[in-house]
Short mmCIF file of C-alpha atoms and ligand atoms in Angstrom, two decimals:
data_model
loop_
_atom_site.label_atom_id
_atom_site.label_comp_id
_atom_site.label_asym_id
_atom_site.label_seq_id
_atom_site.Cartn_x
_atom_site.Cartn_y
_atom_site.Cartn_z
CA MET A 12 0.00 0.00 0.00
CA ALA A 13 2.77 2.40 0.99
CA VAL A 14 4.57 1.64 -2.25
CA LYS A 15 1.43 2.30 -4.27
CA ALA A 16 0.79 5.55 -2.41
CA ALA A 17 4.38 6.63 -3.01
CA LEU A 18 4.09 5.78 -6.70
CA VAL A 19 0.90 7.78 -7.03
CA PHE A 20 2.47 10.71 -5.18
CA VAL A 21 5.49 10.71 -7.49
CA ALA A 22 3.24 10.40 -10.53
CA VAL A 23 1.13 13.37 -9.42
CA ALA A 24 4.19 15.49 -8.75
CA VAL A 25 5.78 14.68 -12.11
CA LEU A 26 2.57 15.25 -14.06
CA LEU A 27 1.80 18.52 -12.30
CA ALA A 28 5.30 19.79 -12.94
CA TYR A 29 4.99 18.78 -16.58
CA TYR A 30 1.60 20.43 -17.10
CA CYS A 31 2.65 23.58 -15.25
CA ASP A 32 4.99 24.03 -18.14
CA GLN A 33 2.33 23.75 -20.85
CA PRO A 34 1.59 27.08 -22.51
CA VAL A 35 -1.95 28.48 -22.52
CA PRO A 36 -2.94 30.47 -25.64
CA GLU A 37 -2.46 34.24 -25.30
CA GLY A 38 -6.09 34.96 -26.18
CA ILE A 39 -7.65 32.98 -23.36
CA ALA A 40 -9.64 35.01 -20.83
CA GLU A 41 -8.04 36.86 -17.95
CA PRO A 42 -6.96 35.59 -15.60
CA ARG A 43 -5.33 33.02 -17.85
CA LEU A 44 -4.35 31.30 -14.66
CA TYR A 45 -7.83 29.78 -14.50
CA ALA A 46 -7.54 28.07 -17.83
CA LYS A 47 -4.05 27.00 -16.90
CA VAL A 48 -4.85 25.60 -13.47
CA GLN A 49 -8.08 24.00 -14.64
CA GLY A 50 -6.31 22.47 -17.61
CA MET A 51 -3.44 21.23 -15.45
CA VAL A 52 -5.80 19.58 -13.03
CA PHE A 53 -7.88 17.99 -15.81
CA ARG A 54 -4.86 16.67 -17.65
CA THR A 55 -3.31 15.31 -14.49
CA VAL A 56 -6.56 13.61 -13.52
CA GLN A 57 -6.83 12.04 -16.96
CA ASN A 58 -3.35 10.65 -16.87
CA LEU A 59 -3.68 9.40 -13.31
CA ALA A 60 -6.91 7.69 -14.36
CA LYS A 61 -5.00 5.87 -17.11
CA ILE A 62 -2.19 4.95 -14.71
CA GLY A 63 -4.79 3.72 -12.23
CA GLU A 64 -6.37 1.45 -14.82
CA TYR A 65 -2.91 0.15 -15.72
CA LEU A 66 -2.20 -0.61 -12.05
CA GLY A 67 -5.52 -2.41 -11.79
CA VAL A 68 -7.28 0.26 -9.70
CA GLY A 69 -10.63 0.89 -11.42
CA THR A 70 -11.23 1.69 -15.08
CA GLU A 71 -10.10 4.95 -16.65
CA PRO A 72 -13.60 6.50 -16.77
CA GLN A 73 -14.39 5.39 -13.21
CA ASN A 74 -11.13 6.92 -12.02
CA ILE A 75 -11.69 10.19 -13.86
CA ARG A 76 -15.15 10.37 -12.35
CA SER A 77 -14.10 9.74 -8.77
CA VAL A 78 -11.08 12.07 -8.82
CA MET A 79 -12.96 14.91 -10.57
CA GLU A 80 -15.85 14.60 -8.16
CA THR A 81 -13.54 14.58 -5.16
CA ILE A 82 -11.84 17.74 -6.36
CA VAL A 83 -15.10 19.53 -7.12
CA ASN A 84 -16.66 18.45 -3.84
CA VAL A 85 -13.71 19.75 -1.83
CA GLY A 86 -14.21 23.06 -3.66
CA LEU A 87 -17.90 23.00 -2.74
CA LYS A 88 -17.17 22.27 0.93
CA LEU A 89 -14.91 25.32 1.02
CA LYS A 90 -17.63 27.39 -0.61
CA GLY A 91 -20.20 26.46 2.06
CA SER A 92 -23.89 26.17 1.30
CA SER A 93 -25.06 29.76 1.84
CA TYR A 94 -25.67 30.05 -1.91
CA ARG A 95 -28.73 27.86 -1.37
CA GLU A 96 -30.43 30.35 0.96
CA GLY A 97 -33.93 31.21 -0.20
CA LEU A 98 -34.36 27.90 -2.00
CA LYS A 99 -36.12 24.70 -1.13
CA CYS A 100 -34.00 21.88 -2.58
CA THR A 101 -35.47 18.39 -2.85
CA ASP A 102 -33.94 15.18 -4.18
CA THR A 103 -36.71 13.09 -5.66
CA MET A 104 -37.69 10.87 -8.61
CA PHE A 105 -39.42 11.87 -11.83
CA ASP A 106 -40.77 8.73 -13.50
CA GLY A 107 -37.93 6.60 -12.10
CA VAL A 108 -35.20 9.18 -12.83
CA LYS A 109 -33.34 10.90 -10.00
CA VAL A 110 -33.68 14.68 -10.01
CA ARG A 111 -33.01 17.62 -7.72
CA VAL A 112 -35.73 20.27 -7.63
CA TYR A 113 -34.94 23.89 -6.64
CA GLU A 114 -37.94 25.96 -5.63
CA PRO A 115 -37.48 29.64 -4.79
CA VAL A 116 -39.26 30.25 -1.48
CA SER A 117 -40.40 33.72 -2.59
CA ALA A 118 -42.06 32.26 -5.68
CA ALA A 119 -43.95 29.70 -3.60
CA GLN A 120 -45.23 32.50 -1.35
CA SER A 121 -46.28 34.80 -4.17
CA GLY A 122 -49.10 32.46 -5.19
CA SER A 123 -48.79 33.08 -8.94
CA LYS A 124 -47.27 30.46 -11.20
CA VAL A 125 -43.57 30.64 -12.05
CA PRO A 126 -41.51 29.46 -15.04
CA GLY A 127 -39.60 26.16 -14.97
CA LEU A 128 -36.22 25.07 -16.29
CA LEU A 129 -34.85 21.57 -16.77
CA TYR A 130 -31.07 21.46 -16.49
CA PHE A 131 -28.68 18.73 -17.67
CA HIS A 132 -25.19 18.86 -16.18
CA GLY A 133 -22.06 18.47 -18.30
CA GLY A 134 -19.24 15.96 -17.81
CA GLY A 135 -19.00 14.06 -21.07
CA TRP A 136 -21.91 11.72 -20.20
CA VAL A 137 -19.34 10.02 -17.94
CA MET A 138 -18.67 12.22 -14.92
CA LEU A 139 -19.90 15.10 -12.77
CA SER A 140 -23.35 15.25 -11.26
CA VAL A 141 -26.18 17.36 -9.90
CA ASP A 142 -23.88 17.94 -6.90
CA THR A 143 -21.00 19.35 -8.91
CA HIS A 144 -23.41 21.68 -10.69
CA ASP A 145 -25.33 22.58 -7.52
CA PRO A 146 -24.05 26.18 -7.28
CA LEU A 147 -24.91 26.78 -10.94
CA THR A 148 -28.43 25.32 -10.82
CA ALA A 149 -29.17 27.02 -7.48
CA HIS A 150 -28.02 30.32 -8.99
CA LEU A 151 -30.36 29.85 -11.96
CA ALA A 152 -33.35 29.13 -9.72
CA LYS A 153 -32.69 32.21 -7.58
CA GLN A 154 -31.88 34.61 -10.36
CA LEU A 155 -34.79 33.53 -12.53
CA GLY A 156 -37.32 33.02 -9.74
CA ALA A 157 -37.98 29.74 -11.53
CA VAL A 158 -38.29 26.13 -10.45
CA VAL A 159 -35.15 24.39 -11.70
CA VAL A 160 -34.99 20.62 -12.13
CA SER A 161 -31.45 19.24 -12.32
CA VAL A 162 -31.53 15.77 -13.85
CA ASP A 163 -29.31 12.99 -12.48
CA TYR A 164 -29.35 10.88 -15.68
CA ARG A 165 -27.47 7.56 -15.83
CA LEU A 166 -23.82 7.83 -16.81
CA ALA A 167 -21.67 6.04 -19.36
CA PRO A 168 -19.81 3.79 -19.83
CA GLU A 169 -21.81 1.63 -17.39
CA HIS A 170 -24.88 2.85 -19.26
CA VAL A 171 -24.23 3.53 -22.95
CA PHE A 172 -26.55 5.41 -25.29
CA PRO A 173 -29.55 5.66 -25.14
CA ALA A 174 -29.67 5.42 -21.30
CA ALA A 175 -28.83 9.07 -20.56
CA PHE A 176 -31.08 10.23 -23.37
CA ASP A 177 -34.00 8.05 -22.21
CA ASP A 178 -33.68 9.36 -18.65
CA SER A 179 -33.59 12.92 -19.93
CA VAL A 180 -36.75 12.44 -21.97
CA ALA A 181 -38.57 10.71 -19.12
CA ALA A 182 -37.72 13.43 -16.56
CA THR A 183 -38.67 16.20 -19.00
CA LYS A 184 -42.05 14.65 -19.84
CA PHE A 185 -42.79 14.11 -16.17
CA PHE A 186 -42.07 17.77 -15.36
CA LEU A 187 -44.21 18.98 -18.26
CA GLN A 188 -47.07 16.77 -17.08
CA ASN A 189 -46.75 17.60 -13.37
CA ALA A 190 -45.80 21.28 -13.54
CA GLU A 191 -48.80 22.37 -11.48
CA LYS A 192 -47.59 20.40 -8.46
CA TYR A 193 -44.58 22.70 -8.39
CA ASN A 194 -46.60 25.83 -8.99
CA VAL A 195 -45.03 26.03 -12.46
CA ASP A 196 -46.74 27.41 -15.54
CA ARG A 197 -46.52 24.48 -17.96
CA THR A 198 -46.40 26.82 -20.96
CA ARG A 199 -43.24 28.44 -19.57
CA ILE A 200 -40.85 25.51 -19.22
CA GLY A 201 -37.42 25.66 -20.85
CA ILE A 202 -34.54 23.24 -21.13
CA SER A 203 -30.82 23.81 -20.81
CA GLY A 204 -27.49 22.12 -20.25
CA ASP A 205 -23.75 22.49 -20.73
CA SER A 206 -21.43 20.34 -22.86
CA ALA A 207 -22.78 16.75 -22.77
CA GLY A 208 -25.79 18.23 -20.96
CA GLY A 209 -26.27 20.59 -23.93
CA ASN A 210 -26.27 17.50 -26.13
CA LEU A 211 -29.03 15.95 -24.02
CA ALA A 212 -31.06 19.16 -23.90
CA ALA A 213 -30.88 19.50 -27.70
CA ALA A 214 -31.76 15.82 -28.23
CA VAL A 215 -34.76 16.01 -25.90
CA THR A 216 -35.96 19.19 -27.61
CA LEU A 217 -35.80 17.51 -31.04
CA VAL A 218 -37.80 14.51 -29.89
CA LEU A 219 -40.42 16.37 -27.85
CA ALA A 220 -41.11 18.78 -30.71
CA LYS A 221 -42.88 15.83 -32.34
CA GLU A 222 -45.05 14.95 -29.34
CA LYS A 223 -48.61 16.11 -29.80
CA ASP A 224 -49.98 15.61 -26.31
CA LEU A 225 -47.50 17.62 -24.27
CA PRO A 226 -47.08 21.34 -23.66
CA LYS A 227 -44.30 22.74 -25.91
CA LEU A 228 -40.93 23.59 -24.44
CA LYS A 229 -40.64 27.37 -24.35
CA THR A 230 -36.93 27.54 -25.20
CA GLN A 231 -33.71 25.53 -25.34
CA ALA A 232 -30.45 27.06 -24.10
CA LEU A 233 -27.34 25.16 -25.11
CA ILE A 234 -24.02 25.92 -23.43
CA TYR A 235 -21.02 24.81 -25.53
CA PRO A 236 -22.93 21.67 -26.52
CA ALA A 237 -21.40 18.49 -28.01
CA LEU A 238 -23.52 17.85 -31.09
CA GLN A 239 -21.68 15.68 -33.60
CA ALA A 240 -19.32 12.71 -33.79
CA ILE A 241 -18.71 12.40 -37.53
CA ASN A 242 -15.93 14.95 -37.88
CA PHE A 243 -13.07 15.28 -35.40
CA ASN A 244 -11.14 17.53 -37.76
CA THR A 245 -13.23 20.69 -37.63
CA PRO A 246 -11.06 23.85 -37.31
CA PRO A 247 -11.39 24.01 -33.49
CA TYR A 248 -10.48 20.31 -33.16
CA ILE A 249 -7.40 21.05 -35.29
CA ASN A 250 -6.45 24.37 -33.67
CA HIS A 251 -7.35 23.70 -30.05
CA GLY A 252 -7.33 19.92 -29.83
CA HIS A 253 -4.30 20.04 -27.54
CA LEU A 254 -5.86 22.28 -24.88
CA ASN A 255 -5.88 20.76 -21.41
CA THR A 256 -9.32 22.14 -20.57
CA LEU A 257 -10.84 19.79 -23.18
CA SER A 258 -8.52 17.99 -25.58
CA LYS A 259 -9.46 16.13 -28.74
CA ASP A 260 -8.07 12.98 -27.13
CA ARG A 261 -10.48 13.41 -24.21
CA MET A 262 -13.50 14.32 -26.31
CA VAL A 263 -13.12 11.31 -28.61
CA SER A 264 -12.88 8.98 -25.59
CA LEU A 265 -16.02 10.53 -24.09
CA TRP A 266 -17.99 10.05 -27.31
CA LEU A 267 -16.85 6.41 -27.44
CA TRP A 268 -17.71 5.67 -23.81
CA TYR A 269 -21.16 7.03 -24.54
CA LEU A 270 -21.49 5.24 -27.89
CA ASN A 271 -20.39 1.69 -27.07
CA ASN A 272 -17.67 1.69 -24.39
CA ASP A 273 -15.14 0.41 -26.89
CA LEU A 274 -11.97 2.46 -27.22
CA SER A 275 -10.15 0.00 -29.46
CA PHE A 276 -11.03 2.10 -32.51
CA LYS A 277 -10.09 5.39 -30.95
CA LYS A 278 -7.22 6.09 -33.36
CA VAL A 279 -9.57 5.38 -36.27
CA PHE A 280 -12.03 7.98 -34.94
CA GLU A 281 -9.29 10.52 -34.27
CA ALA A 282 -8.13 10.14 -37.87
CA ASN A 283 -11.75 10.60 -39.05
CA ASN A 284 -11.56 7.14 -40.61
CA HIS A 285 -14.74 5.97 -38.91
CA THR A 286 -16.69 7.58 -41.72
CA GLY A 287 -16.14 6.77 -45.38
CA VAL A 288 -16.18 8.88 -48.54
CA GLN A 289 -19.95 8.46 -48.71
CA ILE A 290 -20.55 10.40 -45.46
CA LYS A 291 -17.72 12.82 -46.10
CA LYS A 292 -19.48 14.00 -49.28
CA SER A 293 -23.00 13.81 -47.91
CA GLN A 294 -25.39 16.32 -46.38
CA TYR A 295 -24.17 15.15 -42.95
CA ALA A 296 -20.67 16.47 -43.63
CA GLY A 297 -22.26 19.74 -44.73
CA TYR A 298 -24.16 19.99 -41.44
CA VAL A 299 -20.80 20.16 -39.62
CA ASP A 300 -18.55 21.99 -42.03
CA PRO A 301 -19.73 24.96 -44.15
CA GLU A 302 -16.84 24.30 -46.58
CA VAL A 303 -18.47 21.08 -47.67
CA VAL A 304 -20.72 22.12 -50.54
CA ASP A 305 -22.20 20.26 -53.53
CA VAL A 306 -23.09 17.37 -51.26
CA THR A 307 -24.53 14.09 -52.50
CA PRO A 308 -27.54 13.40 -50.29
CA ILE A 309 -27.59 9.90 -48.82
CA LYS A 310 -30.18 7.94 -46.92
CA LYS A 311 -29.15 6.61 -43.51
CA GLU A 312 -30.10 3.05 -44.37
CA ASN A 313 -27.78 3.05 -47.38
CA VAL A 314 -24.66 4.18 -45.53
CA LYS A 315 -21.79 1.67 -45.32
CA PHE A 316 -19.90 1.75 -42.03
CA PRO A 317 -16.76 0.00 -40.81
CA GLU A 318 -17.30 -2.94 -38.45
CA ILE A 319 -17.63 -1.01 -35.19
CA THR A 320 -20.34 -1.72 -32.61
CA ASN A 321 -23.33 0.61 -32.96
CA ILE A 322 -21.40 2.93 -35.29
CA SER A 323 -24.52 3.89 -37.25
CA THR A 324 -25.74 5.64 -34.09
CA ILE A 325 -23.43 8.56 -34.95
CA LEU A 326 -26.07 9.62 -37.50
CA ASP A 327 -28.90 9.42 -34.95
CA PRO A 328 -30.00 12.94 -33.90
CA ARG A 329 -30.90 11.63 -30.44
CA PHE A 330 -27.20 10.87 -30.04
CA ALA A 331 -25.81 13.72 -32.15
CA PRO A 332 -28.44 16.47 -32.67
CA LEU A 333 -26.49 18.17 -35.46
CA MET A 334 -27.39 15.14 -37.64
CA ALA A 335 -31.06 16.17 -37.64
CA ASP A 336 -32.55 17.05 -41.04
CA ASP A 337 -33.67 20.60 -41.71
CA ALA A 338 -37.25 19.33 -41.54
CA ASP A 339 -36.61 18.23 -37.94
CA LEU A 340 -35.08 21.57 -37.00
CA LYS A 341 -38.00 23.54 -38.37
CA GLY A 342 -40.46 24.39 -35.64
CA LEU A 343 -38.01 24.01 -32.73
CA PRO A 344 -38.50 26.55 -29.93
CA PRO A 345 -36.44 29.77 -29.72
CA THR A 346 -32.87 28.74 -29.06
CA TYR A 347 -29.91 30.18 -27.18
CA VAL A 348 -26.42 28.93 -27.99
CA MET A 349 -23.23 29.79 -26.11
CA THR A 350 -19.88 28.94 -27.71
CA CYS A 351 -16.23 29.61 -26.82
CA GLU A 352 -13.30 30.19 -29.10
CA TYR A 353 -10.94 27.95 -27.11
CA ASP A 354 -13.05 24.84 -27.35
CA VAL A 355 -12.94 21.82 -29.67
CA LEU A 356 -16.77 21.93 -29.61
CA ARG A 357 -16.95 25.50 -30.93
CA ASP A 358 -18.22 24.58 -34.38
CA ASP A 359 -20.75 22.06 -33.07
CA GLY A 360 -22.60 24.98 -31.49
CA VAL A 361 -21.81 27.51 -34.24
CA MET A 362 -23.18 25.21 -36.94
CA TYR A 363 -26.29 24.30 -34.96
CA ALA A 364 -27.07 27.99 -34.40
CA ARG A 365 -26.52 28.71 -38.09
CA ARG A 366 -28.66 25.80 -39.28
CA LEU A 367 -31.49 26.61 -36.87
CA GLY A 368 -31.43 30.23 -37.98
CA LYS A 369 -31.64 29.19 -41.64
CA THR A 370 -34.70 27.05 -41.02
CA GLY A 371 -36.46 29.97 -39.37
CA VAL A 372 -35.93 29.23 -35.69
CA LYS A 373 -35.31 32.32 -33.57
CA VAL A 374 -31.68 32.04 -32.41
CA ASN A 375 -29.57 34.02 -29.95
CA HIS A 376 -25.91 33.12 -30.19
CA ASP A 377 -23.30 34.41 -27.72
CA HIS A 378 -19.75 33.61 -28.73
CA TYR A 379 -16.87 34.28 -26.33
CA GLU A 380 -13.66 35.10 -28.18
CA HIS A 381 -11.66 34.58 -25.00
CA GLY A 382 -13.74 31.83 -23.43
CA PHE A 383 -12.77 28.20 -22.96
CA HIS A 384 -14.72 24.99 -22.47
CA GLY A 385 -16.33 24.66 -19.05
CA PHE A 386 -15.78 28.27 -17.99
CA LEU A 387 -19.41 29.01 -17.05
CA ASN A 388 -19.14 26.93 -13.86
CA SER A 389 -16.66 29.57 -12.62
CA PHE A 390 -19.27 32.35 -12.94
CA ASP A 391 -18.59 33.36 -9.34
CA ASP A 392 -14.84 33.39 -9.67
CA TYR A 393 -13.82 35.51 -12.60
CA GLU A 394 -15.05 38.27 -14.80
CA LEU A 395 -15.66 36.75 -18.22
CA ALA A 396 -17.52 33.76 -16.79
CA GLY A 397 -19.63 36.18 -14.71
CA ILE A 398 -20.46 38.20 -17.83
CA ALA A 399 -21.37 35.02 -19.72
CA MET A 400 -23.68 34.03 -16.86
CA GLN A 401 -25.36 37.46 -16.96
CA ASN A 402 -25.98 37.22 -20.70
CA TYR A 403 -27.37 33.69 -20.36
CA LEU A 404 -29.69 34.84 -17.54
CA THR A 405 -30.81 37.87 -19.53
CA TYR A 406 -31.82 35.58 -22.37
CA LEU A 407 -33.69 33.22 -20.06
CA ARG A 408 -35.53 36.05 -18.29
CA LYS A 409 -36.86 37.27 -21.61
CA ASN A 410 -37.62 33.87 -23.08
CA LEU A 411 -38.99 31.74 -20.27
C1 NAG K 524 -26.11 -0.62 -29.07
O1 NAG K 524 -27.26 0.23 -29.19
C2 NAG K 524 -28.42 -0.26 -28.56
C3 NAG K 524 -29.59 0.66 -28.83
O2 NAG K 524 -29.32 1.70 -29.69
C4 NAG K 524 -28.18 -0.38 -27.07
O3 NAG K 524 -29.31 -0.85 -26.42
C5 NAG K 524 -26.99 -1.29 -26.85
O4 NAG K 524 -26.69 -1.31 -25.46
C6 NAG K 524 -25.77 -0.82 -27.61
N1 NAG K 524 -24.68 -1.74 -27.43
C7 NAG K 524 -23.44 -1.38 -27.12
C8 NAG K 524 -22.45 -2.45 -26.91
O5 NAG K 524 -23.10 -0.22 -27.04
C1 NAG K 525 -6.83 6.56 -42.02
O1 NAG K 525 -7.00 6.43 -43.43
C2 NAG K 525 -5.89 6.84 -44.19
C3 NAG K 525 -6.27 6.79 -45.66
O2 NAG K 525 -6.95 5.61 -45.98
C4 NAG K 525 -4.71 5.94 -43.84
O3 NAG K 525 -3.56 6.35 -44.56
C5 NAG K 525 -4.42 6.03 -42.34
O4 NAG K 525 -3.41 5.12 -41.99
C6 NAG K 525 -5.67 5.70 -41.54
N1 NAG K 525 -5.38 5.96 -40.13
C7 NAG K 525 -5.95 5.28 -39.15
C8 NAG K 525 -5.48 5.56 -37.75
O5 NAG K 525 -6.85 4.49 -39.33
#
């Protein structure tokens, strides 16, 4: 045990020293220290998780999850829980799915109905939780005077697609059907999420738009969402794929844990060899990359894929919302998209906003030239993240 502990200690020290040395792009938001420290921690966690798996201590995704959550939870302990004042927070179940409900006390006393917001936390479908996002979701409930439901969907790789998606749909439907119990106006319910949570929010919105017997979602607000897995060579993947805050290496692993928990083809995905010429010249390629023009439309059922488990799922909009046809995008509710320059997922969000706008959906797009992936969670800690939070809240106040 002592030997193992010593090994881990040495590994941490070496990795930290190494990542301290990694440059952070000049353009990243002040204080750049945040991006640097956050990146250093993430990268170190990732490598320790791999070392752990190698030493026979848990799998890589399990290790990433437990270390990340430990770090975040220590941060939360230090923060205290005063940020929850004025809220009633309840952990409960919505149709078999765990959720945390935040009800502003003032809203309950006022007697009139309030808006509602479903929130899906980020973490690559693999890590983080309603706990790690507690300050953010509590802040939304307070600032909006809305009932916020933070959904504790099942995580990959223990539960691959469509588990997280199914949970997200079930919780959303339940809230729409039972809004009155929470004093919520069912015609004023929106949906939101960051990163993998933005993916789930977008996927749920696409599917529920087709349901006839439910109230319509009032808006979707997508924070640097992950929306496609057919092209890992978009300009941000090429230019910022090395960033420690979210590297291409990390993002491809996360997609694969969610898809089928099989990383043996990771290099094939990274090289964009998981799709053939057919897809690369099809409408799907055009959905991701505006440079791809003169596409040859293909039907999903005619696409030839390499022999990889469940690979055809990458064209399923419930898994990758950017794969939705224009006909599916038409009629979606007003949409807010937040993107960051220093983020491999930049163009996922940029292209979704552009395509929605073209099909006539009302879109508000905030792009942060100096922002980086995950920065919104630091809304309390530094200026640009605080400004981004304000702009996001302003949108929600007007559109919920
Ligand atoms: C393949 O996809 C189906 C449904 O889309 C899912 O139920 C199944 O668990 C997946 N298998 C693997 C190995 O990912
Ligand atoms: C990807 O495909 C190209 C062209 O067919 C090939 O040269 C390259 O070795 C492949 N790389 C991987 C990792 O599959």
